[in-house]
Short mmCIF file of C-alpha atoms in Angstrom, two decimals:
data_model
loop_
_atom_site.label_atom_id
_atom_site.label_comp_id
_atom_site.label_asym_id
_atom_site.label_seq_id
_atom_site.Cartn_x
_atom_site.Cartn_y
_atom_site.Cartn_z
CA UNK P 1 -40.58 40.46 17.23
CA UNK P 2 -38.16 39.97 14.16
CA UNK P 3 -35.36 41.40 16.21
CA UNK P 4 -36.47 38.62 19.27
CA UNK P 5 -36.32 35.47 16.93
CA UNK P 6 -32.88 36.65 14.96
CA UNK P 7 -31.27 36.89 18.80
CA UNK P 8 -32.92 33.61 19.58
CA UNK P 9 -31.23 31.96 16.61
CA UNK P 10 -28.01 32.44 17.39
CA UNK P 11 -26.20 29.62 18.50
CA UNK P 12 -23.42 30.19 20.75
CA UNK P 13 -20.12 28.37 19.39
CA UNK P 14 -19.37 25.21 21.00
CA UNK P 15 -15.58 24.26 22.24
CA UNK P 16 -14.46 21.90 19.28
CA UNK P 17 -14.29 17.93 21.54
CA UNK P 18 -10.94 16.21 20.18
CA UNK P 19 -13.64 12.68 20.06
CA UNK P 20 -16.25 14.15 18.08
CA UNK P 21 -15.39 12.94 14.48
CA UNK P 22 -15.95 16.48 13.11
CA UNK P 23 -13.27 17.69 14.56
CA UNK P 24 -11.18 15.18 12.82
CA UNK P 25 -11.08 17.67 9.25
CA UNK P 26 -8.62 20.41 8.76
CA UNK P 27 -9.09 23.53 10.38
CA UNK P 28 -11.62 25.73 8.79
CA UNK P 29 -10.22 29.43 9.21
CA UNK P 30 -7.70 31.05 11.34
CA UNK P 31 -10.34 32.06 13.81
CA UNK P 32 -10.67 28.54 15.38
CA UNK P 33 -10.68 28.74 18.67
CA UNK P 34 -7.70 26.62 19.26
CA UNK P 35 -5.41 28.48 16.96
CA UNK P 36 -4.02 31.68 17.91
CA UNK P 37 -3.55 33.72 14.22
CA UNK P 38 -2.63 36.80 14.14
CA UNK P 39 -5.51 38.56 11.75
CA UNK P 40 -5.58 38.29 8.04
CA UNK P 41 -5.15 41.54 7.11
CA UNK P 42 -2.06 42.26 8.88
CA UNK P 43 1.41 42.74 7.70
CA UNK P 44 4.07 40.39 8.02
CA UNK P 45 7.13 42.09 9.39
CA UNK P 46 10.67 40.61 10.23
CA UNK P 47 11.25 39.72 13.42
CA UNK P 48 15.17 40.05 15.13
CA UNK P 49 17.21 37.05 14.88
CA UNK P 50 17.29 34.28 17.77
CA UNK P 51 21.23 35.15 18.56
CA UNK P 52 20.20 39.38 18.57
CA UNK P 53 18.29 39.07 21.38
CA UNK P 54 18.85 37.43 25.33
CA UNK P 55 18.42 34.33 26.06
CA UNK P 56 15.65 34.91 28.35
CA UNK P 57 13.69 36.66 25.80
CA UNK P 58 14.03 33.60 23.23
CA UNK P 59 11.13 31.74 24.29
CA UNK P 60 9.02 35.01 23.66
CA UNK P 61 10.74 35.50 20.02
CA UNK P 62 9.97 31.92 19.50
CA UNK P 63 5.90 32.33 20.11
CA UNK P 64 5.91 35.60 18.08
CA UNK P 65 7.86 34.10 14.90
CA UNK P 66 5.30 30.89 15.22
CA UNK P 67 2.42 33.68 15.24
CA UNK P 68 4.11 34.95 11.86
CA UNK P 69 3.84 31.66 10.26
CA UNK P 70 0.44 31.16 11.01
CA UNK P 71 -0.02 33.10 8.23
CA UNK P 72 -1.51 30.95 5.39
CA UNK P 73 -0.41 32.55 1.62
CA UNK P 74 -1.65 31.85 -1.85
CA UNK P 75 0.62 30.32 -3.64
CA UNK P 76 -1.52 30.25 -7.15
CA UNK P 77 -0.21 33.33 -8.08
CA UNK P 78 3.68 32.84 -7.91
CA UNK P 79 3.57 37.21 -8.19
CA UNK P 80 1.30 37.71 -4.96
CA UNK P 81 2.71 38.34 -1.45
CA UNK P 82 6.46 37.94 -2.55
CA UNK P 83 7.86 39.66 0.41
CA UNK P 84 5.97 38.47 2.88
CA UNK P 85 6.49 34.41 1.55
CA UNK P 86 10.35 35.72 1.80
CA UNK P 87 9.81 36.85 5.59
CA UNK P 88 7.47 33.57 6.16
CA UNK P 89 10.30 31.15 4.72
CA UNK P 90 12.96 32.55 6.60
CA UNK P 91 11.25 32.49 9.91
CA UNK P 92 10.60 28.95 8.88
CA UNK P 93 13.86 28.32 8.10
CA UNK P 94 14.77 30.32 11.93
CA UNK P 95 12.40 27.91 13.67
CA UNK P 96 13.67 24.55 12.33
CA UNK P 97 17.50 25.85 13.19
CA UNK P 98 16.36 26.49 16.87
CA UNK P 99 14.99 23.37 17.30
CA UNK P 100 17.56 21.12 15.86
CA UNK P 101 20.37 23.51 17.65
CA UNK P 102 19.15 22.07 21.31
CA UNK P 103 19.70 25.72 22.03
CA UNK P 104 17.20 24.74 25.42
CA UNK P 105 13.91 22.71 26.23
CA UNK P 106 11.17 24.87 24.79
CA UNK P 107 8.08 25.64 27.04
CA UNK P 108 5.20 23.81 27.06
CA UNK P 109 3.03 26.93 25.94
CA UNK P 110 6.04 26.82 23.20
CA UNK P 111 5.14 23.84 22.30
CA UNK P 112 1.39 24.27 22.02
CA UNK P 113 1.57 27.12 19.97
CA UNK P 114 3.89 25.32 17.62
CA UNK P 115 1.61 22.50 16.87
CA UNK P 116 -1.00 24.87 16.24
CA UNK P 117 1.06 26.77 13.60
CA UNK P 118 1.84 23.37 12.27
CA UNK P 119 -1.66 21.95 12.04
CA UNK P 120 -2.91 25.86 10.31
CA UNK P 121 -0.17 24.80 7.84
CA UNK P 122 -0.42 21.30 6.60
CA UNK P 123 -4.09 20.25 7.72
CA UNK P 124 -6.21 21.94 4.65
CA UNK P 125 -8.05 20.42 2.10
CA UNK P 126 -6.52 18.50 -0.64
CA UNK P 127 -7.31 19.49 -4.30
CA UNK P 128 -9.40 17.35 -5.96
CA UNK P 129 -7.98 14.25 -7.95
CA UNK P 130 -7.16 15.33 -11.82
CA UNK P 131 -9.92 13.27 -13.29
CA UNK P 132 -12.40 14.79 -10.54
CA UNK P 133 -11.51 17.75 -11.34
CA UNK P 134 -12.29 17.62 -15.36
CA UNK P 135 -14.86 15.05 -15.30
CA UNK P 136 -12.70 12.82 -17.59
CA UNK P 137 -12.37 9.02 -16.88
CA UNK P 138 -9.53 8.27 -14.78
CA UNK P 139 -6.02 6.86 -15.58
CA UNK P 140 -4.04 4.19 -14.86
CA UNK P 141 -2.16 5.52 -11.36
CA UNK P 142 1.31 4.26 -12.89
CA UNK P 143 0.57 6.39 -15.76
CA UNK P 144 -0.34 10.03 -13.74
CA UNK P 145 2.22 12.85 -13.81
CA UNK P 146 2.75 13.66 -9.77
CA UNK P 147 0.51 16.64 -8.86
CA UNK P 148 3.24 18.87 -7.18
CA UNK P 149 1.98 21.52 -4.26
CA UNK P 150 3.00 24.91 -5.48
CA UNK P 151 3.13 26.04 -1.40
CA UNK P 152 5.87 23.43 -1.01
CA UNK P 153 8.80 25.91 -0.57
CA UNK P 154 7.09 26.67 2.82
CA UNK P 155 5.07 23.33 3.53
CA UNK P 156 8.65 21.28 3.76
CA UNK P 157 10.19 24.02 5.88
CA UNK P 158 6.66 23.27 8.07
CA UNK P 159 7.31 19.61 8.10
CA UNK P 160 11.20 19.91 8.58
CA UNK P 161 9.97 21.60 12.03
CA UNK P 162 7.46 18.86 13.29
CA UNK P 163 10.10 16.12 12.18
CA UNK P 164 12.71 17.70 14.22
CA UNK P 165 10.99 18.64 17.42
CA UNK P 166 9.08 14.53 17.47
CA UNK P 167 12.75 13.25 16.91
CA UNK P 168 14.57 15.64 19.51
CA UNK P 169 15.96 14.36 22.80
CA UNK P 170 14.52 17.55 24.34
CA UNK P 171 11.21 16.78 23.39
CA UNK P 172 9.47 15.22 26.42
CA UNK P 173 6.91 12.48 25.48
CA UNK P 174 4.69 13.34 28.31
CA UNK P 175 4.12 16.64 27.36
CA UNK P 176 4.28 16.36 23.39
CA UNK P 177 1.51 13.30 23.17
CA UNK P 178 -0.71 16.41 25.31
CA UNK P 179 -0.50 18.22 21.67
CA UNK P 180 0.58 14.90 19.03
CA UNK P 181 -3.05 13.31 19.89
CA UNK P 182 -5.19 10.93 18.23
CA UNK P 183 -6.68 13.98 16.41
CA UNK P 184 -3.67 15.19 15.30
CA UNK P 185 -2.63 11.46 14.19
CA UNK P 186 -5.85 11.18 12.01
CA UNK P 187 -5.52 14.13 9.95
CA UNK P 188 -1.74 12.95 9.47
CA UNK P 189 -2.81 9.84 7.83
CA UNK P 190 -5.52 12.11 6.02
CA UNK P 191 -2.78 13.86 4.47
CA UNK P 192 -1.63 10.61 2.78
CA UNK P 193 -3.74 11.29 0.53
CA UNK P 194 -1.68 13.72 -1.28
CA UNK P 195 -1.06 13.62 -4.81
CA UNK P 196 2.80 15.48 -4.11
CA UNK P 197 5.29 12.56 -3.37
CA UNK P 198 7.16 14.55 -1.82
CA UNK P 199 4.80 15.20 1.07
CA UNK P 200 4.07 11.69 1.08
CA UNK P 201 7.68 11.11 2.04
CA UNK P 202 7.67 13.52 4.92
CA UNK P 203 4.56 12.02 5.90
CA UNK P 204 5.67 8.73 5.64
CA UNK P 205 8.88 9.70 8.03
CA UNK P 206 7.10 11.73 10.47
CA UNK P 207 4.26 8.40 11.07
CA UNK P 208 6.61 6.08 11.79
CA UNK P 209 8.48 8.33 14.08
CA UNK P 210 5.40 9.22 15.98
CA UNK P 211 4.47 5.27 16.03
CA UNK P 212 8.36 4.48 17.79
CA UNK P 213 8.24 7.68 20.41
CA UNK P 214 4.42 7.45 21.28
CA UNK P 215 3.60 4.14 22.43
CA UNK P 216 0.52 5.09 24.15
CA UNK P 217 -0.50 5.87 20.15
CA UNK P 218 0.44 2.31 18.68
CA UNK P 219 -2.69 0.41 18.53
CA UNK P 220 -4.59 3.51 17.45
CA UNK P 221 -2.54 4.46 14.39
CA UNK P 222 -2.00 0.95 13.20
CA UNK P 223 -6.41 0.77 13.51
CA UNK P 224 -6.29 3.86 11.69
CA UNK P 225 -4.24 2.50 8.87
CA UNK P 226 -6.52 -0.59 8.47
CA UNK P 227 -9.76 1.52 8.38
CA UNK P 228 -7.97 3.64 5.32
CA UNK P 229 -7.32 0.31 3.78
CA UNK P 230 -10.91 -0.73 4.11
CA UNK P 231 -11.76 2.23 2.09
CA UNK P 232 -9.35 2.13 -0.42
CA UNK P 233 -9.97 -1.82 -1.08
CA UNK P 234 -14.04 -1.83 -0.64
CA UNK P 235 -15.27 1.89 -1.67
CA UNK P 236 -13.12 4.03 -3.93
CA UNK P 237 -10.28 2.00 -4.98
CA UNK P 238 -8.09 5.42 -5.00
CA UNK P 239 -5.95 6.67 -2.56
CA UNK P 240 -1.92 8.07 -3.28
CA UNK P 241 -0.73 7.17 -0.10
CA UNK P 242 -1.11 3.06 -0.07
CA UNK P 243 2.25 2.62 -0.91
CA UNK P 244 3.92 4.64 2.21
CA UNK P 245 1.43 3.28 4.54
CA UNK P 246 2.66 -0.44 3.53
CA UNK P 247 6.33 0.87 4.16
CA UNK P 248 5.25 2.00 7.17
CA UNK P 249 3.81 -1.22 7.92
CA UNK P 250 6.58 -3.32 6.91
CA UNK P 251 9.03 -1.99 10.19
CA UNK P 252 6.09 -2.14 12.17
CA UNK P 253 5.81 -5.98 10.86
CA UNK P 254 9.56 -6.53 11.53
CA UNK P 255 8.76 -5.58 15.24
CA UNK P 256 6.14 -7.76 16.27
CA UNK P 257 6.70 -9.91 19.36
CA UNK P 258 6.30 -13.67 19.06
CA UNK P 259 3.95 -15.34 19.42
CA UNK P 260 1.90 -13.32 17.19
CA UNK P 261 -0.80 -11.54 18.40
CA UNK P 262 -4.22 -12.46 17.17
CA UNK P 263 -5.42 -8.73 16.43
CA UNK P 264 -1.84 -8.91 13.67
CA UNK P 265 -3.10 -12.68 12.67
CA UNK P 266 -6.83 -11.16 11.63
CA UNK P 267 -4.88 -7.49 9.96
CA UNK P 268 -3.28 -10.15 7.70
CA UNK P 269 -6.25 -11.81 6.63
CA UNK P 270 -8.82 -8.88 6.79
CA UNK P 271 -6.61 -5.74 5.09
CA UNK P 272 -3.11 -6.84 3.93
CA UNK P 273 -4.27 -10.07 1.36
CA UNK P 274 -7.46 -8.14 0.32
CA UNK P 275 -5.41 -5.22 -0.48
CA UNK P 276 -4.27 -7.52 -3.37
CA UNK P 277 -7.51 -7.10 -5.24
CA UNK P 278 -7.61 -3.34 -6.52
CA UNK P 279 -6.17 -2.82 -9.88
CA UNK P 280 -3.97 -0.48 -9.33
CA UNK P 281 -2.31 -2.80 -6.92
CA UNK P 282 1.09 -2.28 -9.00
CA UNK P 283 1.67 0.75 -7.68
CA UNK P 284 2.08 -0.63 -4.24
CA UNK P 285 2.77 -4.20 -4.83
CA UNK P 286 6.27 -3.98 -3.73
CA UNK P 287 5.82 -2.96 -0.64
CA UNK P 288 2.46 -4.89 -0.20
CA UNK P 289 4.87 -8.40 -0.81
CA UNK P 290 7.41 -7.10 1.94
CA UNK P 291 4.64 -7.04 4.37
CA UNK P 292 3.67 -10.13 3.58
CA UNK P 293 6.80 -11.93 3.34
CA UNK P 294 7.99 -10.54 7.07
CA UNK P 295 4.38 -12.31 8.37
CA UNK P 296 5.98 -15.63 7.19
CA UNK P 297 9.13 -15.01 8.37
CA UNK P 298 8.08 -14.25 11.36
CA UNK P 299 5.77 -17.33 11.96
CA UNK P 300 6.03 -19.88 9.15
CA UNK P 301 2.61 -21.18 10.07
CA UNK P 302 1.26 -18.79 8.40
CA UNK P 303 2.28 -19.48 5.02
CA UNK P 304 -0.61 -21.90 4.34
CA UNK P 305 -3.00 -19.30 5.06
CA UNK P 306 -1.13 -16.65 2.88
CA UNK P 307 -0.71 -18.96 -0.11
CA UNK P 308 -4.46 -20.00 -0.15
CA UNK P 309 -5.54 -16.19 0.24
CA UNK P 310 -2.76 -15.37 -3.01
CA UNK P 311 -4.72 -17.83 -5.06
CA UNK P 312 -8.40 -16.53 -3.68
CA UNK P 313 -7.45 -13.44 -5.32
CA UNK P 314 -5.18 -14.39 -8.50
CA UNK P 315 -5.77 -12.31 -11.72
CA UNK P 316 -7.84 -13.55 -14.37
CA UNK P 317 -6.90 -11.78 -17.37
CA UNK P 318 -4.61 -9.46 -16.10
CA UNK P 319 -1.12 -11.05 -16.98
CA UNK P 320 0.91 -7.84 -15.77
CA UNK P 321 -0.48 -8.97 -12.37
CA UNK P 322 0.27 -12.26 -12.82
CA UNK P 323 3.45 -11.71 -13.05
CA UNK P 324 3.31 -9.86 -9.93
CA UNK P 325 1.57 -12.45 -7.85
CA UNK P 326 4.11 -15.12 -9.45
CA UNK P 327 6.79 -13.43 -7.87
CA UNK P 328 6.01 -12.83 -4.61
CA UNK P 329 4.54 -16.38 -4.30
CA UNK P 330 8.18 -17.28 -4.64
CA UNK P 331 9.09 -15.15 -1.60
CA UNK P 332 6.64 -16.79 0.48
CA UNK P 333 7.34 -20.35 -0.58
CA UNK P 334 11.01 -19.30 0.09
CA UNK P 335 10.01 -19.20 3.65
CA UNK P 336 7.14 -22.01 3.57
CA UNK P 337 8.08 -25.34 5.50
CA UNK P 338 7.42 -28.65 4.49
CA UNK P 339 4.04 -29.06 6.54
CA UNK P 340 2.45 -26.01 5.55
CA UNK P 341 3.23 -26.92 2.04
CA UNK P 342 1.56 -29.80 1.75
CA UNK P 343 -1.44 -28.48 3.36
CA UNK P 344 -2.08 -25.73 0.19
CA UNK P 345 -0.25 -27.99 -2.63
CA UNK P 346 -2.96 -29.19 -4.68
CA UNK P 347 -4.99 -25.81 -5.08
CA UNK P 348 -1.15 -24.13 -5.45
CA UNK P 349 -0.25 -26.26 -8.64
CA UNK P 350 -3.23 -26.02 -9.94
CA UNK P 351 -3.18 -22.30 -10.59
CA UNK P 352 0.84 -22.69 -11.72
CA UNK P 353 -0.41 -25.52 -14.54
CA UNK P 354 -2.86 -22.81 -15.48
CA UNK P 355 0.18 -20.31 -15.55
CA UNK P 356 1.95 -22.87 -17.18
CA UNK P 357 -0.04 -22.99 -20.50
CA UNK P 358 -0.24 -19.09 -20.50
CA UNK P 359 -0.23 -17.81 -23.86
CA UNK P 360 1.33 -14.74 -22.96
CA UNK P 361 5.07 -16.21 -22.09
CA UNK P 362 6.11 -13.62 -19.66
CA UNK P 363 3.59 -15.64 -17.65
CA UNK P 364 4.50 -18.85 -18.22
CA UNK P 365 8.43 -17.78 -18.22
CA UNK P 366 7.86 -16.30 -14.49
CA UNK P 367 6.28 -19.66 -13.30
CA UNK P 368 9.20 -21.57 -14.98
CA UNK P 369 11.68 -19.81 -13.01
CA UNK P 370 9.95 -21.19 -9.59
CA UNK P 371 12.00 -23.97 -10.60
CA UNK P 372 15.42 -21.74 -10.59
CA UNK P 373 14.79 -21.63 -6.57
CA UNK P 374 16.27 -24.53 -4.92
CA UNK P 375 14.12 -24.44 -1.61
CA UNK P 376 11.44 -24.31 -3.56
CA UNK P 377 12.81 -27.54 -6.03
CA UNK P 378 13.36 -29.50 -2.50
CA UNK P 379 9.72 -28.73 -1.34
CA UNK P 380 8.40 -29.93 -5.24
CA UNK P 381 10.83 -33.24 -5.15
CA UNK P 382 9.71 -34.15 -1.24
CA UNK P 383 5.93 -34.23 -2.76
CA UNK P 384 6.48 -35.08 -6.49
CA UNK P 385 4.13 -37.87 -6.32
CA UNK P 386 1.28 -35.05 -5.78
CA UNK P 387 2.76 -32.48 -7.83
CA UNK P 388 4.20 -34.21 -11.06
CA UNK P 389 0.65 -35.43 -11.99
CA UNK P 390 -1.35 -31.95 -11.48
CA UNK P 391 1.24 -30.11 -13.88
CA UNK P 392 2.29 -33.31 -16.27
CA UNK P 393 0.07 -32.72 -18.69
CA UNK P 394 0.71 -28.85 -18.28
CA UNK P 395 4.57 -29.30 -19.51
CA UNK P 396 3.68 -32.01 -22.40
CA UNK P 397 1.17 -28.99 -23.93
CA UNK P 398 3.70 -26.71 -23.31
CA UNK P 399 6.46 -28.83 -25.36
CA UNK P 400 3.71 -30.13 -28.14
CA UNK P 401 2.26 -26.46 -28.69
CA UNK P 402 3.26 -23.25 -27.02
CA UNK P 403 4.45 -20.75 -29.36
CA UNK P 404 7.40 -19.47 -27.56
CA UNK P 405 10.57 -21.09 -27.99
CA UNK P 406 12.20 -20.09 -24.50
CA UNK P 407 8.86 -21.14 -22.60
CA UNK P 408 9.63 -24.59 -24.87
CA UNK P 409 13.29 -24.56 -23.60
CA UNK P 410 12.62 -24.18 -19.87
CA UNK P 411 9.88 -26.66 -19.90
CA UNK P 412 12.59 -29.23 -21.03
CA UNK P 413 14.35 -28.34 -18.46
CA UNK P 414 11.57 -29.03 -15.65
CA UNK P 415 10.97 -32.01 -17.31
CA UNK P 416 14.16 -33.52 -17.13
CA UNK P 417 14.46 -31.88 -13.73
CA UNK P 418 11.72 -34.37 -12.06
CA UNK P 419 13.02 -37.43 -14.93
CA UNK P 420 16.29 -37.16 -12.42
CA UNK P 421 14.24 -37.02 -9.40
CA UNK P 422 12.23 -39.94 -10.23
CA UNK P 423 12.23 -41.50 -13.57
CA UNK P 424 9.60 -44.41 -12.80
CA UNK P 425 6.79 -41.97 -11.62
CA UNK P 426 7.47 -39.72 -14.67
CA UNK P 427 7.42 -43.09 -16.87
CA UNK P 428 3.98 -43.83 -15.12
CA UNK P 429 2.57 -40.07 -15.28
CA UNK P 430 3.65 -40.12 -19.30
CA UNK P 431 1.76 -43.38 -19.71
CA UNK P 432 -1.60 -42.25 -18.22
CA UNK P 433 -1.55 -38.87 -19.88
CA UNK P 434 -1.35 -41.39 -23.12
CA UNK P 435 -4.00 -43.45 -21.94
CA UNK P 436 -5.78 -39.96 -21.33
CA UNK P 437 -4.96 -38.74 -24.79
CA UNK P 438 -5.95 -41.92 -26.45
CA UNK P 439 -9.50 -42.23 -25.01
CA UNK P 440 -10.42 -38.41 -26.00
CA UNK P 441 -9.37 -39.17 -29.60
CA UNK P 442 -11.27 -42.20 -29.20
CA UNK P 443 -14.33 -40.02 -27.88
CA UNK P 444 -13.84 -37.51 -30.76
CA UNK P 445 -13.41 -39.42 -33.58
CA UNK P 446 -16.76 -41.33 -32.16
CA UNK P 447 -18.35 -37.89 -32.03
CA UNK P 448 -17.26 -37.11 -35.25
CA UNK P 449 -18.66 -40.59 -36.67
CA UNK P 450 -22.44 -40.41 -34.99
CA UNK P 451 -22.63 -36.75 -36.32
CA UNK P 452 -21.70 -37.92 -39.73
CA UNK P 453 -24.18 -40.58 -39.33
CA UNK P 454 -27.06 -38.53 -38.61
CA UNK P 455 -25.98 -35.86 -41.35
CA UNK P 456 -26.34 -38.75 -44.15
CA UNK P 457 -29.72 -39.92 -42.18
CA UNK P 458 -31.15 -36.73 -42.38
CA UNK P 459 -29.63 -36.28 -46.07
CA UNK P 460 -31.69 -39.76 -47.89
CA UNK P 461 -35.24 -37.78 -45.84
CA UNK P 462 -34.04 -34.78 -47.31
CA UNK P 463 -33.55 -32.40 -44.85
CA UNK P 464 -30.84 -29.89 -44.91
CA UNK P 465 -29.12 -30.00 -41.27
CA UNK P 466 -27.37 -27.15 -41.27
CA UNK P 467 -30.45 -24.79 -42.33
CA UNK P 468 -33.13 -26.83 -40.96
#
């Protein structure tokens, strides 16, 4: 009977299905069924070199040096394995130099068996994040050391061979997008992840090239992308790879087609300004304002819509960000036209007044300088009846009070900047801010005056006001 239920709970292995999301992880040992590996415990021997043999017998040579590097080492202990690591680099190094040679269009069994030894390679789990890994809070991302791979020797060698056989005029797309699927595209951008910059890179090269050769994969990857932004922006706030995605993004950006398609109108609105949120949105913000100034290149209506979703998600108390957010604001208004302008001035200089009185003057510096940028100056002086009073009384506190005597300087400046562009509206903005002034003494000195009136009422009935 015991024997009977053991045999009848044994589940015979299913074929892994490329849609089910499981299959989306790394492989989890050589002995998945769509990896060939030779076993564990055998030796890694040297195999003849590619010009020692005929040609006929290359393609052969080829599959057996891929079975070699199928073989995954440890790498934790630099003393472990040393000649076979030696063997495994140089048939690496064999592999990439018959690709890139063009010595002849490689099978397609060739080519399955090479993706294979690429995916047993590079698709494994990443090591944990440092501060996962000791339980300590985490740091600022700008601040982390670069976790480097110690298996890198042989992982760029691995990488070098994808790069060159996606890039290669021999490659035939028809064939190669058979082994380059969506599967293999996910756990590509899964690999972003990585904490070793220098993975990132390759990773980073090899995307986009997939994204130019494989059209068929286009929509896909860029969905892919925006569902790893989701995450990053809404869940865990952590990923390494943000930064190369947005490069990524930016030549994709460069190529969009005009008009512009809705689906890129809503990836704006939905991943790219949201992605301005996370604090550690330094690390990436260069790249993040590229993206986002090729948008309003590319269709200046959109500037409106970029402007108001800047100032939805403007720091608070974060002037380092500030900064940041100053700066590409400047890059979009460099490409805002009049109309869309007008439509998002009032909430814009708003938040610069605020910036404006900063007390910390790199903030208040950086909004100055909008007025260095003479687009930007003609936009201002075409609607300086609606702008001069939102920041007037902005610059006046800023002349009266700020502590920092280049933020005083440059306000002079402005001011005398919108005196020449029209000295009757500054005369008339300068006499209600007056008017302004004088009623709120007026209101605090009769504050002050009842208060002193009921101190000295409650003094003659003897009661103590400020204990009673």
């Amino acid at each position: 009977m015991f024997k009977r239920i053991m045999k009848g709970g044994q589940k015979k292995p299913s074929k892994t299905d490329p849609s089910d999301p499981s299959s989306f992880g790394p492989p989890v040992t050589a002995a998945t069924p769509e990896v060939v590996v030779p076993p564990p415990t055998g030796t890694i021997e040297p195999l003849p070199l590619f010009r020692d043999v005929p040609v006929s017998e290359r393609q052969t040579l080829f599959i057996r040096k891929l079975q070699i590097c199928c073989h995954v080492l440890d790498f934790s202990d630099t003393l472990k394995s040393i000649r076979e690591k030696e063997i495994k680099r140089q048939t690496l190094m064999e592999l990439v130099d018959f690709i890139q040679s063009g010595s002849g269009k490689i099978t397609e069994t060739c080519q399955e068996e090479m993706i294979k030894m690429v995916s047993v390679n590079i698709f494994r789990c990443l090591p944990p994040a440092s501060h996962e890994n000791t339980g300590q809070e985490p740091t600022d991302p700008e601040e982390e050391e670069p976790c480097l791979d110690p298996a890198w020797p042989h992982l760029q060698l691995v990488y070098e061979l994808l790069l060159r056989y996606i890039v290669s005029s021999d490659t035939d797309t028809k064939v190669a997008k058979r082994y380059i699927d969506h599967s293999f595209v996910l756990k590509l951008l899964d690999l972003f992840d990585s904490e070793d910059p220098r993975e990132r890179e390759y990773l980073k090269t090899i995307l986009h090239r997939v994204y130019g050769k494989f059209m068929v994969h286009r929509p896909f990857i860029r969905k892919a992308i925006n569902n790893i932004f989701f995450r990053f922006i809404y869940e865990t706030e952590r990923h390494s790879g943000i930064g190369e995605l947005l490069e990524i993004l930016g030549s994709i950006i460069n190529g969009f087609a005009l008009p512009m398609k809705e689906e890129h109108k809503l990836f704006l609105s939905r991943a790219l300004l949201p992605l301005h949120k996370p604090k550690p949105v330094a690390v990436y913000h260069q790249q993040l304002s590229y993206c986002i100034a090729q948008f309003v290149e590319k269709d200046f209506k959109l500037a409106d819509a970029v402007i108001r979703g800047l100032l939805k998600y403007w720091p608070v108390t974060n002037c380092q960000k500030e900064v940041l957010f100053l700066g590409e604001l400047e890059e979009v208004l460099e490409a805002t036209q009049a109309a869309e302008f007008q439509r998002c001035m009032v909430p814009l200089f708003r938040q610069v007044a605020r910036c404006l009185n900063s007390s910390h003057f790199q903030v208040a510096e950086r909004t100055l300088f909008l007025w260095n940028n003479e687009h930007i100056v003609s936009l201002i002086a075409q609607n300086r009846t609606v702008v001069l009073p939102i920041i007037f009384e902005a610059l006046e506190k800023n002349i009266q009070s700020h502590w920092n005597q280049a933020v005083h300087g440059l306000t002079v400046n402005v001011q005398k900047m919108f005196i020449e562009m029209d000295a009757e509206l500054f005369e008339e903005c300068q006499r209600q801010y007056a008017e302004r002034e004088s009623k709120a003494k007026d209101l605090e000195e009769q504050r002050e005056l009842n208060w002193k009136r009921l101190t000295d009422a409650a003094a003659q009935n003897g009661v103590d006001m400020v204990t009673a």
